[in-house]
Amino acid sequence: MSVAVDLSHYAKPERDGALAVDLAVDGISCGACIGRIENAVKVLPGVIEARLNYTNRRLHVAWTEGALVPARILDALAEHGYRGHPFVPLRAEQEEAAQARKLTRCMAVAGFAAMNVMLLSVSVWSGNVTDITPETRDFFHWASALIALPAAAYAGRPFFASAWRELRAGALNMDVPISLGVILALGMSLVETAHHAQHAYFDSAIMLLFFLLVGRTLDHAMRRKTRAVASNLAALRAETANRFHGDEIVAVPVAVVKAGDRLLICPGERVPADGIVQSGRSEIDESLITGETMLRQIAPGATVYAGSLNSSGTLTLAATAAGDGSVLDEIEKLLDKAVSAKSKVMRLADRATRVYAPVVHASALLTTVGWLVAGASVHDAIVTAIAVLIITCPCALALAIPAVQVVASGALFKANVILASGDALERLADADTIIFDKTGTLTLPEPHVANAAEVDPALLQLAARLALSSRHPLARALAREAKRRVPFEHAVEEPGRGVRATIDGTEARLGSAEFCGVAASDKQAGSQIYFSHAGGCAIIHIDQVLRPDAIETVEALRALGLDLQILSGDRVQAVQPVADTLGIRQWAGGLTPTEKIAIVEMLKREGRRVLMVGDGLNDAPSLAAAHVSLSPISAADVTQAQADAVFLGDRFSPVLIAIVTARRARLLMRQNLWLAAIYNFIAVPFAVAGFVTPLIAALAMSGSSLMVTVNALRARA
Amino acid sequence: MNVLIYLVPLALGLGLIGLFAFLWALRRGQYTDLDGAAYRILSDDDV
């Protein structure tokens, strides 16, 4: 049944009494779609503006209030073969967008200042070895100060704010030495300029800010790109609930369903909200909740959970408040505990800062003392010490890790892995044990025909085409096998029994054994669907099947030296064949979420770094407890929120690619940190000895930054 | 070298014009859909 979707919940007021809505659009394949989509919507009466953002696949539509029923927009898109989904930008995404704009503005200002100051500095440097007059040099220095000081005050804010925050919390991050270096360099240059000195370091300070801002802006842009895709996918997944308004049924977004609402759930639909069944009988598939693949019988009074798949009958549901059920309650409690117990992993960059900052600051102090002892003036001693700070200013060090992160997360994005947290790469690289969930993780999220090879291909094709006429989940699984996706005409569905149609003059039946007049199978695992036509009959097993490349991927993971285990909430009989096929010796079935998390905790106590790969609601606590976690895009919402990375598609190889890329990225990050350290080892003695001029500082800084950036590009392979 | 007195500010002024043009473009959302712009130029029904 199709019910108009009520978009009014998503419409926001715009200027001049107009309303607007943002839609995530599915099905965009090429640039020509831009015009097609915009024109399809623009011709609707009342539409003021329709603009598609091709980069993030979102359509912004504005219309005069009252002149258009917004559901017509979705219809117009559907007529042209696109699916539109109302979209509410997540708060985190909006904040990130604001942050990105701020960073870009800072980068622009720093870039402008760096170029102009460099223009003046190069003139001074070449003048210093030829015939520049002291007056001209002073003029150039003052002009540099005039550009650099306001620019640094503006563009340095992200660093100064972060450094101040950390210092007040009694901690140290990379922004502390950066801010210190910039402020000291500018201050010293100002004093030197006032004293008509030969050297000023305005260019070094502002160039440092520019390089770092370029790195951060790129890092941010990459994260925004992946996040936009992730939230589009969330919008595409967001389902609507059929809510009763009196006797009428209106499709409303799941987000607006309240406790006490009455909902209608048709066969083949997912349950949109937790609730108690008021009327109707059915069987539901709760594999997304518990991992159990056996269908559960549902009668009035039973509790059902959001995410379960309704199979045969129509149900009326009274929605209850979220977390009102026993399973969810238990999971929520476990989840809270796991999240609070999660130890904070020290990131590579923070570890580097912890070594770097004291060493550099101590050597600057020693330089001052050393020169004073050696009989230099206070002024000279301090100037040399500040030169040490400038030359060691952690430009390369601060770029070493973000540069790799940008390149590696871009490579993963292309391989269908979306990173959710910034330090996920480092933790993925640490993993030495992988725990898989079975249902929906090792197996495909939807059931498939398990015995396609044993059934007569001609019969299977007929059965699959007949299945196109039914909404029953088993029939849908079978219909996926149909090569010619044309339903038979005059197919009749008999609710609860099956479908029948006349093919080539004889009646074909698809459904229960009794309906088809076939002897029932005694097979226990999975579900059976029967087909009979012109004397021939087939028993088709519908079951969870492994992802197409699961076997190769698991073998490759084992070859990497990872310890593999399966922990499933499904029955032991269902887990064993999967474990045997994949050759995984350590496995357990019939586990509750509490037992799963206990095993993860036990492995952690043994000192293992556990990567948990799971999709079910029952996996959410273990995902949160594990060192790092992955989940397929089909996972339950609560579960996906816990995962450090999400992978798309039916294939299992993204898990392997994620680990290989992460390990490579960690290697490159370490290399980069070493490169930066070696650079400092070479540069510091020069600075301590007082040989560093602004020209040398500029060359050294640009050189080392380029080196780590070029090295980071290797993370793409 | 008196020419520098007005050449340097002139150069800075030109640079500032560029900077403000960039910031203006940024605020007007010129950088929100980089991929789409490449295709829009090819369609002639878009006025």
Short mmCIF file of C-alpha atoms in Angstrom, two decimals, chain A residues 31 34 38-39 42 51-55 101 104-105 108-109 112 116 120 136 139-140 147, chain B residues 1 4-5 8-9 11-12 15-16 19 22-23 26 32-36 39-40 45-46:
data_model
loop_
_atom_site.label_atom_id
_atom_site.label_comp_id
_atom_site.label_asym_id
_atom_site.label_seq_id
_atom_site.Cartn_x
_atom_site.Cartn_y
_atom_site.Cartn_z
CA GLY A 31 25.65 15.36 -14.25
CA ILE A 34 21.00 17.91 -12.06
CA GLU A 38 15.60 20.58 -10.78
CA ASN A 39 13.25 20.94 -13.75
CA LYS A 42 10.49 23.58 -10.64
CA ARG A 51 18.60 23.61 -6.29
CA LEU A 52 20.50 20.35 -6.25
CA ASN A 53 23.89 20.15 -4.60
CA TYR A 54 25.61 17.53 -6.72
CA THR A 55 28.52 17.14 -4.31
CA ARG A 101 33.88 27.98 7.19
CA THR A 104 38.68 28.43 5.51
CA ARG A 105 38.41 32.15 6.37
CA ALA A 108 42.50 32.74 3.39
CA VAL A 109 43.67 35.52 5.70
CA PHE A 112 47.13 36.47 1.94
CA ASN A 116 52.63 39.56 1.08
CA LEU A 120 58.67 41.93 1.55
CA THR A 136 64.14 50.82 3.47
CA PHE A 139 60.03 50.34 6.24
CA PHE A 140 59.69 46.78 4.94
CA ILE A 147 50.24 42.74 7.83
CA MET B 1 63.55 54.36 -3.47
CA LEU B 4 58.20 52.16 -2.62
CA ILE B 5 56.18 54.48 -0.40
CA VAL B 8 54.06 48.68 -1.39
CA PRO B 9 50.66 49.93 -0.17
CA ALA B 11 50.49 45.92 -3.85
CA LEU B 12 48.88 45.32 -0.48
CA GLY B 15 46.12 41.64 -2.44
CA LEU B 16 43.35 42.77 -0.11
CA LEU B 19 41.22 38.37 -0.23
CA PHE B 22 37.53 35.15 -1.90
CA LEU B 23 35.76 35.78 1.40
CA LEU B 26 32.92 31.85 0.34
CA THR B 32 29.46 24.38 -1.47
CA ASP B 33 29.00 22.36 -4.66
CA LEU B 34 32.30 22.04 -6.48
CA ASP B 35 31.35 18.94 -8.49
CA GLY B 36 27.98 20.25 -9.65
CA TYR B 39 28.21 19.79 -15.00
CA ARG B 40 25.98 22.85 -14.86
CA ASP B 45 18.45 24.73 -20.28
CA ASP B 46 19.66 26.28 -17.06
#
